[in-house]
Every structure is written in C-alpha cells, then in structure tokens.
mmCIF file with all atom_site columns, C-alpha atoms and ligand atoms in Angstrom:
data_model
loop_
_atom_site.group_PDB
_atom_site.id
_atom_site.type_symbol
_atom_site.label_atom_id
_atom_site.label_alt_id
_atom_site.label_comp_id
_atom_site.label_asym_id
_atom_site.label_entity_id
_atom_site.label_seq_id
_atom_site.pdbx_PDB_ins_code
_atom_site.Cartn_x
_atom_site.Cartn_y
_atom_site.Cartn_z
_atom_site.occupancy
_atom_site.B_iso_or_equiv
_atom_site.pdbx_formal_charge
_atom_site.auth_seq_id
_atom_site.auth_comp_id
_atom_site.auth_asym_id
_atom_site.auth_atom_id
_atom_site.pdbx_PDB_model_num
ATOM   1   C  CA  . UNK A 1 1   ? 0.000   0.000  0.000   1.00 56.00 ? 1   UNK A CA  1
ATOM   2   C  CA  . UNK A 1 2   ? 0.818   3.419  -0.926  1.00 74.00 ? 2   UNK A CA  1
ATOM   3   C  CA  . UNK A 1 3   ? 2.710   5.775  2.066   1.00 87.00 ? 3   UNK A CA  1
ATOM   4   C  CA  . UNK A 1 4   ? 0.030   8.276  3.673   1.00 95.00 ? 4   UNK A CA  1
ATOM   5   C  CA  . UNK A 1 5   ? 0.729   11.870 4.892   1.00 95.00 ? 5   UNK A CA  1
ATOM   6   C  CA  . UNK A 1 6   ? -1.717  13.390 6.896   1.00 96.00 ? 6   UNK A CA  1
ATOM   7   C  CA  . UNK A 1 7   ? -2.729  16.816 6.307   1.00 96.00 ? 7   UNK A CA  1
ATOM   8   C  CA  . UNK A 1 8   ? -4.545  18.397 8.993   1.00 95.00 ? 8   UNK A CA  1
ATOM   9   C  CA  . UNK A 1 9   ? -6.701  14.961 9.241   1.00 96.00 ? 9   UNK A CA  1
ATOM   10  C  CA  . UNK A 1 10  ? -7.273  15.055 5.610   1.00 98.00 ? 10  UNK A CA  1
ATOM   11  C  CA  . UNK A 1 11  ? -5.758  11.706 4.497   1.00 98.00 ? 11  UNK A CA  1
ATOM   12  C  CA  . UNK A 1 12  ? -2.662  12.302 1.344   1.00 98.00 ? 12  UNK A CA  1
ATOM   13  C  CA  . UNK A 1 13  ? -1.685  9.451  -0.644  1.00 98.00 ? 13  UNK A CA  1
ATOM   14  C  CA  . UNK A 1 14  ? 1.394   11.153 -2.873  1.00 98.00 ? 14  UNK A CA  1
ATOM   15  C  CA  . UNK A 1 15  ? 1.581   10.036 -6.443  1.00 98.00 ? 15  UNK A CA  1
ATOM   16  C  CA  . UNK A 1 16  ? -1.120  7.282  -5.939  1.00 98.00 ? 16  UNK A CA  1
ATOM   17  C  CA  . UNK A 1 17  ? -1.064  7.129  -9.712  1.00 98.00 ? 17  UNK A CA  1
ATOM   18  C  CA  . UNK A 1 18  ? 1.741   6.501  -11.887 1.00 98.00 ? 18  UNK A CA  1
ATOM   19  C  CA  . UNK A 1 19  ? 2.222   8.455  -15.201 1.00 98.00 ? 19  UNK A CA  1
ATOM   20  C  CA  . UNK A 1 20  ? -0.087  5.866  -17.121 1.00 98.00 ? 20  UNK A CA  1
ATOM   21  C  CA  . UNK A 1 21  ? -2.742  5.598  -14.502 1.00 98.00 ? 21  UNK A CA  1
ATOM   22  C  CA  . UNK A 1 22  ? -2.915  8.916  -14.705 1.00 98.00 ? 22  UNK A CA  1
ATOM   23  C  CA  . UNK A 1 23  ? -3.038  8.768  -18.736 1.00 98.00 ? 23  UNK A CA  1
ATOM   24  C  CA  . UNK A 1 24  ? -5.877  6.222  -18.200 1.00 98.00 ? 24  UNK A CA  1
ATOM   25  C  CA  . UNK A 1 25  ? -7.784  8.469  -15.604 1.00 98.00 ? 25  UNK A CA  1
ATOM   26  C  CA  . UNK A 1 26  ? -7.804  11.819 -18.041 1.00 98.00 ? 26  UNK A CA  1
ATOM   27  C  CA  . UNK A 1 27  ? -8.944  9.455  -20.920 1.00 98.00 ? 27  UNK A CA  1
ATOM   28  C  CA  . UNK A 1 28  ? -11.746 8.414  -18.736 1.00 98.00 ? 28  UNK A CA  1
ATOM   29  C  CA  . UNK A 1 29  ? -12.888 11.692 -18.343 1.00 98.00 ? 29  UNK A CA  1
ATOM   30  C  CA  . UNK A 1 30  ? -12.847 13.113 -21.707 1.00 98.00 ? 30  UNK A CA  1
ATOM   31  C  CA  . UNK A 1 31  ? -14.737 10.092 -22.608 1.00 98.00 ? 31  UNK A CA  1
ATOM   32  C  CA  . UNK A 1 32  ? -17.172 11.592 -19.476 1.00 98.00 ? 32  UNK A CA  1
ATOM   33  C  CA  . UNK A 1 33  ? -17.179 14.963 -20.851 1.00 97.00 ? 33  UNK A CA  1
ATOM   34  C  CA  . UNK A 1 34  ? -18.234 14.094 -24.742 1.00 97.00 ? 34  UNK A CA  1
ATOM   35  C  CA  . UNK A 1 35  ? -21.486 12.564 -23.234 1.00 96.00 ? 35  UNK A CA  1
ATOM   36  C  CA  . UNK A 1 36  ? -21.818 15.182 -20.414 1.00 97.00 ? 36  UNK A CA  1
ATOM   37  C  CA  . UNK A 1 37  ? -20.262 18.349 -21.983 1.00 96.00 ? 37  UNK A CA  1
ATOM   38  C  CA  . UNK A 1 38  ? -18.363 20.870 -19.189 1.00 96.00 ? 38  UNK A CA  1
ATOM   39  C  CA  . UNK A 1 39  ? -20.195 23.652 -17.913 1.00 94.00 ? 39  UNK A CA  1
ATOM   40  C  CA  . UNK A 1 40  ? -19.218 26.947 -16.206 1.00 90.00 ? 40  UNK A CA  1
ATOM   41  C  CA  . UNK A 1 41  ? -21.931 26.982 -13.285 1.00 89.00 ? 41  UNK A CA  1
ATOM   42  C  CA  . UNK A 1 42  ? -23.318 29.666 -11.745 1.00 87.00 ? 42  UNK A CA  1
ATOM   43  C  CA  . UNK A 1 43  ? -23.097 30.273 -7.191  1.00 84.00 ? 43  UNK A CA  1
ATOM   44  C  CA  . UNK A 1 44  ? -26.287 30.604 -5.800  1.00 81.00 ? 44  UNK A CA  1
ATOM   45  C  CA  . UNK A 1 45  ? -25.534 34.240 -5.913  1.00 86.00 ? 45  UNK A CA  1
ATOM   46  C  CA  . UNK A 1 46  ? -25.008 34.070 -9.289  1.00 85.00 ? 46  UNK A CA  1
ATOM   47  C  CA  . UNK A 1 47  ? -21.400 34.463 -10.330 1.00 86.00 ? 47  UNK A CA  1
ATOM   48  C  CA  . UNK A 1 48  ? -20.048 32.054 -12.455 1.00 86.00 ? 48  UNK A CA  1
ATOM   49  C  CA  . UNK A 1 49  ? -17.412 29.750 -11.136 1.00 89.00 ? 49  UNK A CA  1
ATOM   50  C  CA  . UNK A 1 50  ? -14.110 29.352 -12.643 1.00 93.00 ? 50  UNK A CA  1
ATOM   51  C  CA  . UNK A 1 51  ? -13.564 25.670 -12.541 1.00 95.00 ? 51  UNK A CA  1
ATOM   52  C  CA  . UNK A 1 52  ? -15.529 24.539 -15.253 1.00 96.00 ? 52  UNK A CA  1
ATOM   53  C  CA  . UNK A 1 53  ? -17.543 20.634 -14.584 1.00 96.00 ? 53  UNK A CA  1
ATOM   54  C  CA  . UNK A 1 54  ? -19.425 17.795 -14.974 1.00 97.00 ? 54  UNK A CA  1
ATOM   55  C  CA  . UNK A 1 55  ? -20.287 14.277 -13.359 1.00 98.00 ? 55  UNK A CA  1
ATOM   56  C  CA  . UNK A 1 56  ? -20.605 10.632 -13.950 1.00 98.00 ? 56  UNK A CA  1
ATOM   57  C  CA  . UNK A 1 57  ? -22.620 8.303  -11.908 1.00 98.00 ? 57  UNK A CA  1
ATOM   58  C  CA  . UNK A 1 58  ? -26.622 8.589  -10.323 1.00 98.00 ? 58  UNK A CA  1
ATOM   59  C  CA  . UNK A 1 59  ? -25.897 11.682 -9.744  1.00 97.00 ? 59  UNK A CA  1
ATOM   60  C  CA  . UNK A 1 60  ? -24.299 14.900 -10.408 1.00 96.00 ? 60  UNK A CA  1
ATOM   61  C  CA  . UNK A 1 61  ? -23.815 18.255 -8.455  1.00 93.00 ? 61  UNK A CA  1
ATOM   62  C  CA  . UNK A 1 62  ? -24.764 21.069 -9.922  1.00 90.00 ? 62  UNK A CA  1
ATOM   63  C  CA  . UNK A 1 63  ? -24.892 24.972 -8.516  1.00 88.00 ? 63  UNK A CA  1
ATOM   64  C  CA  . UNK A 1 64  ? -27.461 27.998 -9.825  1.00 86.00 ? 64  UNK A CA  1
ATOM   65  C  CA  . UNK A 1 65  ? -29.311 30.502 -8.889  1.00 86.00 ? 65  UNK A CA  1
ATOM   66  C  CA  . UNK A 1 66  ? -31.435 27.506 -6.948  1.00 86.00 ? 66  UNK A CA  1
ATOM   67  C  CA  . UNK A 1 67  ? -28.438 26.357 -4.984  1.00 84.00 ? 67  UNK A CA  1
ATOM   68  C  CA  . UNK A 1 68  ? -26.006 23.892 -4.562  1.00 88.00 ? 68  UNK A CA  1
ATOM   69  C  CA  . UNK A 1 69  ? -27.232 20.244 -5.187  1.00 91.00 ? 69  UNK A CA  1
ATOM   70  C  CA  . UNK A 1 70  ? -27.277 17.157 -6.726  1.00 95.00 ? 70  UNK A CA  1
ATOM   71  C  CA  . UNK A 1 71  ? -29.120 15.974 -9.890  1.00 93.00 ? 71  UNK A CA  1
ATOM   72  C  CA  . UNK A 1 72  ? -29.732 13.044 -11.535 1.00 95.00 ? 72  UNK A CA  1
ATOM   73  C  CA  . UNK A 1 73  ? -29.095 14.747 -14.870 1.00 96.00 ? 73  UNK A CA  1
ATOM   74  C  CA  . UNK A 1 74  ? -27.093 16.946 -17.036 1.00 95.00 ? 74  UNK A CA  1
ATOM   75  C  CA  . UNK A 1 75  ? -28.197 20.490 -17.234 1.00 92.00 ? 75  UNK A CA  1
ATOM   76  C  CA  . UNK A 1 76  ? -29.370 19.194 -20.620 1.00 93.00 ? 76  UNK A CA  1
ATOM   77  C  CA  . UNK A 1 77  ? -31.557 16.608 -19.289 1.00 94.00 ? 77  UNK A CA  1
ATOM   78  C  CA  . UNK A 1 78  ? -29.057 13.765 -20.884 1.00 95.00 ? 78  UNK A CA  1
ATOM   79  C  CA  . UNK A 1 79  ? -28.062 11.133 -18.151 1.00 96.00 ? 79  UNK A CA  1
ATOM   80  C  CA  . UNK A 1 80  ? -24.588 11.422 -16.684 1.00 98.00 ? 80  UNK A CA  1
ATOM   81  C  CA  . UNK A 1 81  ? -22.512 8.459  -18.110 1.00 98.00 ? 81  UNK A CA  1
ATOM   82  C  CA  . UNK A 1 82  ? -21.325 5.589  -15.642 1.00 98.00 ? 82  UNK A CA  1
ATOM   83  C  CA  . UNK A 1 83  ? -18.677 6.167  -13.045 1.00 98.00 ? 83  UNK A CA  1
ATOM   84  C  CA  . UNK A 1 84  ? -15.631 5.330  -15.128 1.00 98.00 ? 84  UNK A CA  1
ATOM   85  C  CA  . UNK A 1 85  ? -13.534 1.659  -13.666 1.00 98.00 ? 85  UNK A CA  1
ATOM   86  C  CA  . UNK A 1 86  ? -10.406 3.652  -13.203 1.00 98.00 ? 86  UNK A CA  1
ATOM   87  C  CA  . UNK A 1 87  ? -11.889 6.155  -10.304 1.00 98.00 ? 87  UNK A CA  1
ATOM   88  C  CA  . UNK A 1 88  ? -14.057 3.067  -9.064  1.00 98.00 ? 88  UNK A CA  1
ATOM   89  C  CA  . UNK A 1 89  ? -10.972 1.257  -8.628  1.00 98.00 ? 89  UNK A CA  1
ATOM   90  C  CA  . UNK A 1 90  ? -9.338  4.662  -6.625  1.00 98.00 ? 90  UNK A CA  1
ATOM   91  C  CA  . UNK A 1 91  ? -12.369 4.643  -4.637  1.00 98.00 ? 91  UNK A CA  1
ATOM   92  C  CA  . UNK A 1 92  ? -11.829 1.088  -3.735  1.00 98.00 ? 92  UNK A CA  1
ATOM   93  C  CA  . UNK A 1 93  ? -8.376  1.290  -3.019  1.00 98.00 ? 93  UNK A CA  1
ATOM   94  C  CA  . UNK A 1 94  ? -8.483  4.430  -0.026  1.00 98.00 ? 94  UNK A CA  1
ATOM   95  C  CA  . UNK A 1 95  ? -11.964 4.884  0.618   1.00 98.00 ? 95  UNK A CA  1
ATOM   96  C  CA  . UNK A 1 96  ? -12.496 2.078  3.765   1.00 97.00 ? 96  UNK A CA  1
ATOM   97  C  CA  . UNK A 1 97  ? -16.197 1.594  2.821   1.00 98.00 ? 97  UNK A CA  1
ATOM   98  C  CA  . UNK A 1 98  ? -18.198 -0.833 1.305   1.00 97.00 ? 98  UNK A CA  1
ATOM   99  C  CA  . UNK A 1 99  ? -20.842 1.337  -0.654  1.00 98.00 ? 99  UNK A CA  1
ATOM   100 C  CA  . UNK A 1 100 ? -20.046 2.789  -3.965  1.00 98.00 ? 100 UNK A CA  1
ATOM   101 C  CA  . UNK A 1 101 ? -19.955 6.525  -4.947  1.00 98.00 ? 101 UNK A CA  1
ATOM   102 C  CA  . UNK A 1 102 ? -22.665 7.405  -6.472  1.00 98.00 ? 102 UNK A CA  1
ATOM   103 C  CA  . UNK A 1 103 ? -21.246 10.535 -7.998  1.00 98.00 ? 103 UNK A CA  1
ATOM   104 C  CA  . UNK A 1 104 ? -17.568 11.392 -9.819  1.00 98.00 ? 104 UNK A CA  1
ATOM   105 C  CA  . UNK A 1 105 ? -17.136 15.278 -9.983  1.00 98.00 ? 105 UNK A CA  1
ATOM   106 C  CA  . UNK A 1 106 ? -15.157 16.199 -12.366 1.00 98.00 ? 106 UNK A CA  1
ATOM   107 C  CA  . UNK A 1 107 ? -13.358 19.891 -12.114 1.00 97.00 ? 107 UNK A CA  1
ATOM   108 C  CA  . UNK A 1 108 ? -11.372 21.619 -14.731 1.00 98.00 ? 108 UNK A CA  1
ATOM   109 C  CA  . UNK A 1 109 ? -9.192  24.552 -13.752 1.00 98.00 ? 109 UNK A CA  1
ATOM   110 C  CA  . UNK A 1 110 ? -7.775  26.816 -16.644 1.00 97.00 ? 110 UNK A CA  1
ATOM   111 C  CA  . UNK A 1 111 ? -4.467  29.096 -15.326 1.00 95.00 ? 111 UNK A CA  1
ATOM   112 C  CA  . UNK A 1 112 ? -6.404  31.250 -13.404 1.00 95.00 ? 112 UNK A CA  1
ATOM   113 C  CA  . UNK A 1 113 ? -9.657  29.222 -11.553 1.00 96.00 ? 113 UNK A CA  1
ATOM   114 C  CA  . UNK A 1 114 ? -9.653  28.647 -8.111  1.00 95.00 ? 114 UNK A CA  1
ATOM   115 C  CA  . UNK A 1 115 ? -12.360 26.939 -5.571  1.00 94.00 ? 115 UNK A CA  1
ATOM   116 C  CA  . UNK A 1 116 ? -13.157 29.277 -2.116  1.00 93.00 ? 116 UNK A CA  1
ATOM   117 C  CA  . UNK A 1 117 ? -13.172 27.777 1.143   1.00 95.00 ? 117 UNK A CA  1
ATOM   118 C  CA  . UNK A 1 118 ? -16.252 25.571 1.572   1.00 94.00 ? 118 UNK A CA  1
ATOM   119 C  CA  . UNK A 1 119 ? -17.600 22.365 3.386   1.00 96.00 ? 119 UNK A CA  1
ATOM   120 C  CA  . UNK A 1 120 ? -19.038 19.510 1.140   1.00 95.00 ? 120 UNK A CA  1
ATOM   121 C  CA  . UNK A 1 121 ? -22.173 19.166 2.763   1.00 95.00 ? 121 UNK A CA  1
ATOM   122 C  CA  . UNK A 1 122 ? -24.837 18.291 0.068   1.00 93.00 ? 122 UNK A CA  1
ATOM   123 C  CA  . UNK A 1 123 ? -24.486 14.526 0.814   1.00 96.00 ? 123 UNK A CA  1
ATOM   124 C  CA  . UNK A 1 124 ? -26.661 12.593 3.219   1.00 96.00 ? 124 UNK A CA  1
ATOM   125 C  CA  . UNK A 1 125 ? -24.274 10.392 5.451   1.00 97.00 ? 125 UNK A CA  1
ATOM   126 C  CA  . UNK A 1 126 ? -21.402 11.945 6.635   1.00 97.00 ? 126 UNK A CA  1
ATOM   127 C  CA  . UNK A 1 127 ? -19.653 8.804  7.523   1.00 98.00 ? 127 UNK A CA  1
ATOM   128 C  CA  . UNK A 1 128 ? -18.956 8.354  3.780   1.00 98.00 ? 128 UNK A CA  1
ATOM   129 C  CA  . UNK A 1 129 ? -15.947 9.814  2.704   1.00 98.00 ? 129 UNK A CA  1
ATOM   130 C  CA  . UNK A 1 130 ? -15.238 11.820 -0.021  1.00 98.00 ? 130 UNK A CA  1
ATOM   131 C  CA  . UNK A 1 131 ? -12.158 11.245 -2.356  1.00 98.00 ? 131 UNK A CA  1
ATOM   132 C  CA  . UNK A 1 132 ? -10.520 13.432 -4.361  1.00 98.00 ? 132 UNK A CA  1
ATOM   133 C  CA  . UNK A 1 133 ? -7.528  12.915 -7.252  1.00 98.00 ? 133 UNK A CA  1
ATOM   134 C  CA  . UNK A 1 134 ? -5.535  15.754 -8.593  1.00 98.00 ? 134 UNK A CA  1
ATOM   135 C  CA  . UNK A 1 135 ? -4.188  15.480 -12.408 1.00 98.00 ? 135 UNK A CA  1
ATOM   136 C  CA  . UNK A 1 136 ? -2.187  17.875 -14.025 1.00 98.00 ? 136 UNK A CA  1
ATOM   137 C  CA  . UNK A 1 137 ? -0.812  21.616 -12.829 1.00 98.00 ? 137 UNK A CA  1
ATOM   138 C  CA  . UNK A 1 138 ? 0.178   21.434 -9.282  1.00 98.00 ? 138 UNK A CA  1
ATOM   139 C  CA  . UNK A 1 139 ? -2.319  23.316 -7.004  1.00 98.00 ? 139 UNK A CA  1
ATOM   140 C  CA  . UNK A 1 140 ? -2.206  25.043 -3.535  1.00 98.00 ? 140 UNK A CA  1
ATOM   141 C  CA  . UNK A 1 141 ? -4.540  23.108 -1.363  1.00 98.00 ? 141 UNK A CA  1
ATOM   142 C  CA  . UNK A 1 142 ? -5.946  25.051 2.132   1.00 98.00 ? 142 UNK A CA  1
ATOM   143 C  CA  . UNK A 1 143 ? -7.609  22.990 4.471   1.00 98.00 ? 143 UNK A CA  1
ATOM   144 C  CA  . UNK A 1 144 ? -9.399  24.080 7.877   1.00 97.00 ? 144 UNK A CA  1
ATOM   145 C  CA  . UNK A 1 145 ? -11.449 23.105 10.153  1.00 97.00 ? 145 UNK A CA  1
ATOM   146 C  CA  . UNK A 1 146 ? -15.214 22.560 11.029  1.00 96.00 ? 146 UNK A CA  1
ATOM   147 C  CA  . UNK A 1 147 ? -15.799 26.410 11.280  1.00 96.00 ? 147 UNK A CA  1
ATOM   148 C  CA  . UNK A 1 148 ? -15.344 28.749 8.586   1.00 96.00 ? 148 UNK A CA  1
ATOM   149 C  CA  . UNK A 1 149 ? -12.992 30.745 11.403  1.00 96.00 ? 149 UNK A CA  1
ATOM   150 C  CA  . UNK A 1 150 ? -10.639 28.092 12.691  1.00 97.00 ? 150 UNK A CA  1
ATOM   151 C  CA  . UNK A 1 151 ? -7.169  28.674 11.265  1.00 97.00 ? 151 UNK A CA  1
ATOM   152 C  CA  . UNK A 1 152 ? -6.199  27.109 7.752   1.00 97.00 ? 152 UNK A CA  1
ATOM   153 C  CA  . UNK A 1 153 ? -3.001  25.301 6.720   1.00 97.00 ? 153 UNK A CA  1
ATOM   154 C  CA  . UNK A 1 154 ? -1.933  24.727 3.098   1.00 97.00 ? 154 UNK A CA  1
ATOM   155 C  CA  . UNK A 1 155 ? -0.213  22.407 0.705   1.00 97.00 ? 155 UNK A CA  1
ATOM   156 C  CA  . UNK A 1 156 ? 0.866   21.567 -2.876  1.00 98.00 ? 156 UNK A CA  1
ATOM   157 C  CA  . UNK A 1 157 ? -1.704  18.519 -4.288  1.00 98.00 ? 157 UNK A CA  1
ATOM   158 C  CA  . UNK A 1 158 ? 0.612   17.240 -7.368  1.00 98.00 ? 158 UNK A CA  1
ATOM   159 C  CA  . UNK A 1 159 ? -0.880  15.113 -10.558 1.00 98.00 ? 159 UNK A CA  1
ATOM   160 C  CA  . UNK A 1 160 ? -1.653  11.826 -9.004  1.00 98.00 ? 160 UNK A CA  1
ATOM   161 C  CA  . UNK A 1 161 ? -2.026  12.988 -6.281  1.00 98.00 ? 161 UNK A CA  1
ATOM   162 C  CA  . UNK A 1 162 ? -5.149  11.288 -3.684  1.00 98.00 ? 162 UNK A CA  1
ATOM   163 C  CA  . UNK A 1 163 ? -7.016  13.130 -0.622  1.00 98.00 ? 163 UNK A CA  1
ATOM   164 C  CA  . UNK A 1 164 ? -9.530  11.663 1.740   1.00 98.00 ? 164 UNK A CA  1
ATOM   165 C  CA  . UNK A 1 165 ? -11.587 13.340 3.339   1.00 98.00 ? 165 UNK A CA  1
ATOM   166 C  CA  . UNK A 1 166 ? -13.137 11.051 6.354   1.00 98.00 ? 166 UNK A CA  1
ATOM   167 C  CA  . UNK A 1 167 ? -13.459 11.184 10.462  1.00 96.00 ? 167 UNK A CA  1
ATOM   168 C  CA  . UNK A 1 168 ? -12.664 14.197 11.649  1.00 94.00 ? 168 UNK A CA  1
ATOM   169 C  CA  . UNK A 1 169 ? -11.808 16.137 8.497   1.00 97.00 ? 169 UNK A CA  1
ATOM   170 C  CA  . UNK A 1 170 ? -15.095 15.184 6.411   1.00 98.00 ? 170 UNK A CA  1
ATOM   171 C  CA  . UNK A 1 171 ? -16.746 18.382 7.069   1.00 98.00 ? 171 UNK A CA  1
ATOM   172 C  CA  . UNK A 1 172 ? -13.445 20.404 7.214   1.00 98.00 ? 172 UNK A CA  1
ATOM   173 C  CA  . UNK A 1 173 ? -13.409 23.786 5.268   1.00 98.00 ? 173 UNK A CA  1
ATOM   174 C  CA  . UNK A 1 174 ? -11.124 23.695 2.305   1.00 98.00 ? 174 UNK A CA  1
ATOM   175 C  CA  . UNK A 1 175 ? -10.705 25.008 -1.034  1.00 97.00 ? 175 UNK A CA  1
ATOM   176 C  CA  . UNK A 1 176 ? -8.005  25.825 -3.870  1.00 98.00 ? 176 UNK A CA  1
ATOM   177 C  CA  . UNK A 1 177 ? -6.201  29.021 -3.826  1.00 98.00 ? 177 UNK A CA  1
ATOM   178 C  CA  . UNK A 1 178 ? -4.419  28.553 -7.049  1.00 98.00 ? 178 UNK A CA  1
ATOM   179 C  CA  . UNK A 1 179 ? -2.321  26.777 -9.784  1.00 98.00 ? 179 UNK A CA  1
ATOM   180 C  CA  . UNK A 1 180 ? 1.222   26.673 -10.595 1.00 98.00 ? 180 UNK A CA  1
ATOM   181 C  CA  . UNK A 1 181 ? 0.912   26.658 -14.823 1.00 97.00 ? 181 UNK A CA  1
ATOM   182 C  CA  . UNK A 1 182 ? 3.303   24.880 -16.109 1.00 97.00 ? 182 UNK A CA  1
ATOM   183 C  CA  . UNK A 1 183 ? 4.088   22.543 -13.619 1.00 98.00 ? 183 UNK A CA  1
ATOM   184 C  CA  . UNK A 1 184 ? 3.193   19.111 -15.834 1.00 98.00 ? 184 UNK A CA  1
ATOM   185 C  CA  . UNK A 1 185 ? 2.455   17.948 -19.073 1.00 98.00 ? 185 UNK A CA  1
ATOM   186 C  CA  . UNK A 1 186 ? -0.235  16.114 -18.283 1.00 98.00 ? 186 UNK A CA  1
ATOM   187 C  CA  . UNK A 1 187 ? -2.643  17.866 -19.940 1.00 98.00 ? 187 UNK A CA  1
ATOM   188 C  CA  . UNK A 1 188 ? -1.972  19.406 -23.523 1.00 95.00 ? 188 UNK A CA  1
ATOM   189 C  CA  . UNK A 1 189 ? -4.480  22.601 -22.494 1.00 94.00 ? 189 UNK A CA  1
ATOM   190 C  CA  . UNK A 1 190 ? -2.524  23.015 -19.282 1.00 97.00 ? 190 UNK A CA  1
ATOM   191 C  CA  . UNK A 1 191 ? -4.539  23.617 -16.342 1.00 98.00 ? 191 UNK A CA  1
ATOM   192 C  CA  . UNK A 1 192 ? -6.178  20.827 -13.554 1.00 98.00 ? 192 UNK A CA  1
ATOM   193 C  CA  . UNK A 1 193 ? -8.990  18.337 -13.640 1.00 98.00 ? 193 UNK A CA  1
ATOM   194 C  CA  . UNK A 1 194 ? -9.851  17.459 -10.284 1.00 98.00 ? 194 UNK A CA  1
ATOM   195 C  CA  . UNK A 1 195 ? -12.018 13.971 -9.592  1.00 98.00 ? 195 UNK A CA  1
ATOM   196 C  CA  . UNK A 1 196 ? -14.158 14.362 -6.957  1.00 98.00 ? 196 UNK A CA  1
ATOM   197 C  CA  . UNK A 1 197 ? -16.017 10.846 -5.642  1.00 98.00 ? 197 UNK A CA  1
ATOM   198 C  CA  . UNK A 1 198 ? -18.824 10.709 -3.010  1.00 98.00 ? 198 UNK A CA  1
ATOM   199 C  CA  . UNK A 1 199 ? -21.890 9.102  -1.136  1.00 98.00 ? 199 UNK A CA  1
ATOM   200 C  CA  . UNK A 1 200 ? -24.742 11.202 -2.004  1.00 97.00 ? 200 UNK A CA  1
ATOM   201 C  CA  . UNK A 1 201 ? -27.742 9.111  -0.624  1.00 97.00 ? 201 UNK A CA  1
HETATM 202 C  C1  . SIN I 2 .   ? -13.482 20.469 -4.412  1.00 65.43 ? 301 SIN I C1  1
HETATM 203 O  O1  . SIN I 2 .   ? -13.385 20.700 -3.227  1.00 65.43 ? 301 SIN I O1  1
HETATM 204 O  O2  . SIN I 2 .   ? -14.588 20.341 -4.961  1.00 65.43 ? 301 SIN I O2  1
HETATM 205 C  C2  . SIN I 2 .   ? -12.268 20.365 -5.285  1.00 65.43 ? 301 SIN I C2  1
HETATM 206 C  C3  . SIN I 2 .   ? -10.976 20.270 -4.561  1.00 65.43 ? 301 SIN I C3  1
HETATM 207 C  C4  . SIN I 2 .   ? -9.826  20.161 -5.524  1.00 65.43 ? 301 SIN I C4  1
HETATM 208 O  O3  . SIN I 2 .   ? -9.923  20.672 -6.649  1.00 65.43 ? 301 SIN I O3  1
HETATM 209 O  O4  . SIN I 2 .   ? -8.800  19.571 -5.164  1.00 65.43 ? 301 SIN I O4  1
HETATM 210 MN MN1 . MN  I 3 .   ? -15.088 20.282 -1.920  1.00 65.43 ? 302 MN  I MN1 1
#
C-alpha cells in the first residue's frame, strides 16, 4: 500500500497514480465529458465559477441561482454516463467503505480558476468519505477546520495525487487558492482536472 501523509486529518496518498494511470484516468474523463459536456456553473448568488464541470454516476452536483445540489441529470436533461472503472478502482483502493460513490465530480481549472473555502455538505451520510484525485498543474490546497474561522493550513496537491476526506476532516473547510501553470504535461491545455467521488444518498 501506498505511504500516507496526513494533512490536517485530511488523508494524502502522494503520487497514488503513476504516469499511465494517470493517462488512463484523463482518458476516462474526456470520454465523461463528450457525453456530459463541461459547464461553467453559476453560485447561488449568481457568479459564475471558474472551474468549469461535470459528473458521472446517479448523480451529479450542480450549482445555480437555486443552490447547490445534486441531480440526476445533465443540465441538458441527458443522463450522466457511468462512473468510469479507473476512479471506481481509486475509490476502492483508499476509501475504507463498502458502498459505492454514487457521484464522480469532475473539475477543470484553466491558469487562473480557483475553488473558495467551503464544506461539502450536500451529501446525506457523513460517515462516507469523499475522495478526491488531482491530475495535471500542481495546485495550492488550504484545508481548515469545522468552522469557517478556525485557522487554515496549506499544501501543494501534485498530478496523481489522492485526498480523503473522512473522520474528523469530512466536514473540514477547504478550497483551492491557485495553480502553478506549467508545472506538468499532463494535460496538452494546461490547467487541472480534479475527480471528486462521493456518497450522495
Ligand atoms: C473540491 O473541493 O470540490 C475540489 C478540490 C480540488 O480541486 O482539489
Ligand atoms: Mn469540496
């Protein structure tokens, strides 16, 4: 088994994926994204994000003027495409839990996107954890704690790269403050994908 770090209670398995996993994984996702096209969605207060998305799996989240939540489809009203093997398999290897996610978020962050500080707290059962894989441009990760006010620490997530999120640290505040372009070449475009995986029900 892969070495562990841990990051404020957030669990960090370093380069979980080699070079080709990680090949494999952003295959996956483009195959995810031809069915379920990206979209720039909108906060509740109605500013578009910068990270661009989509989903695979029963359900997708999705954020608009209505809120933050999870749907069943696409903004389009096509399905979202299966979970792909290659992020069940992730899930299987660090999650610690016998259900399976039920939805794969899938971020893209041009140069310049970022994520604010937040809780993911749109799922039902909080003893589910939530597992996250970075590919491509390094990014600065900040994680806190339960309360939007406790103090924050922050770290580099590299391509390959694989959080959890569980105990302690599933409702922790955290967020991304920014890329380093240029740091792999991972991605022709540049930029991050970020593969979210969670418990909704
Ligand atoms: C998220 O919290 O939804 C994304 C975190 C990340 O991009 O690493
Ligand atoms: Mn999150």
């Amino acid at each position: 088994m892969t070495e562990t770090v841990d990051f404020r209670g957030v669990r960090l398995y370093p380069a979980f994926l080699d070079r080709a996993a990680q090949e494999a994984m952003v295959a996956a996702l483009r195959r995810i994204a031809e069915a379920a096209p990206m979209f720039h969605p909108e906060t509740r207060f109605g500013k578009p994000m910068s990270v661009k998305m989509t989903s695979a799996g029963r359900y997708g989240w999705v954020s608009d003027r209505r809120g933050y939540r999870y749907e069943p489809r696409h903004p389009t009203g096509v399905d979202w495409p299966p979970i792909p093997p290659e992020a069940l398999a992730v899930w299987q290897a660090v999650s610690g839990v016998e259900r399976a996610p039920e939805c794969c978020l899938v971020n893209y962050y041009a140069e310049t996107a970022r994520m604010g500080l937040h809780q993911d707290i749109d799922e039902a059962d909080f003893t589910m954890p939530v597992v996250s894989i970075s590919l491509g441009d390094d990014a600065l990760f900040r994680v806190g704690g339960q309360e939007r006010s406790d103090s924050t620490a922050s770290a580099w997530l590299h391509s390959g790269d694989v959080c959890v999120l569980a105990g302690a640290a599933r409702k922790a505040f955290h967020g991304i403050d920014r890329l380093k372009p240029g740091t792999s070449t991972l991605l022709p475009q540049g930029g991050r994908l970020n593969v979210t995986l969670r418990v909704v029900t």
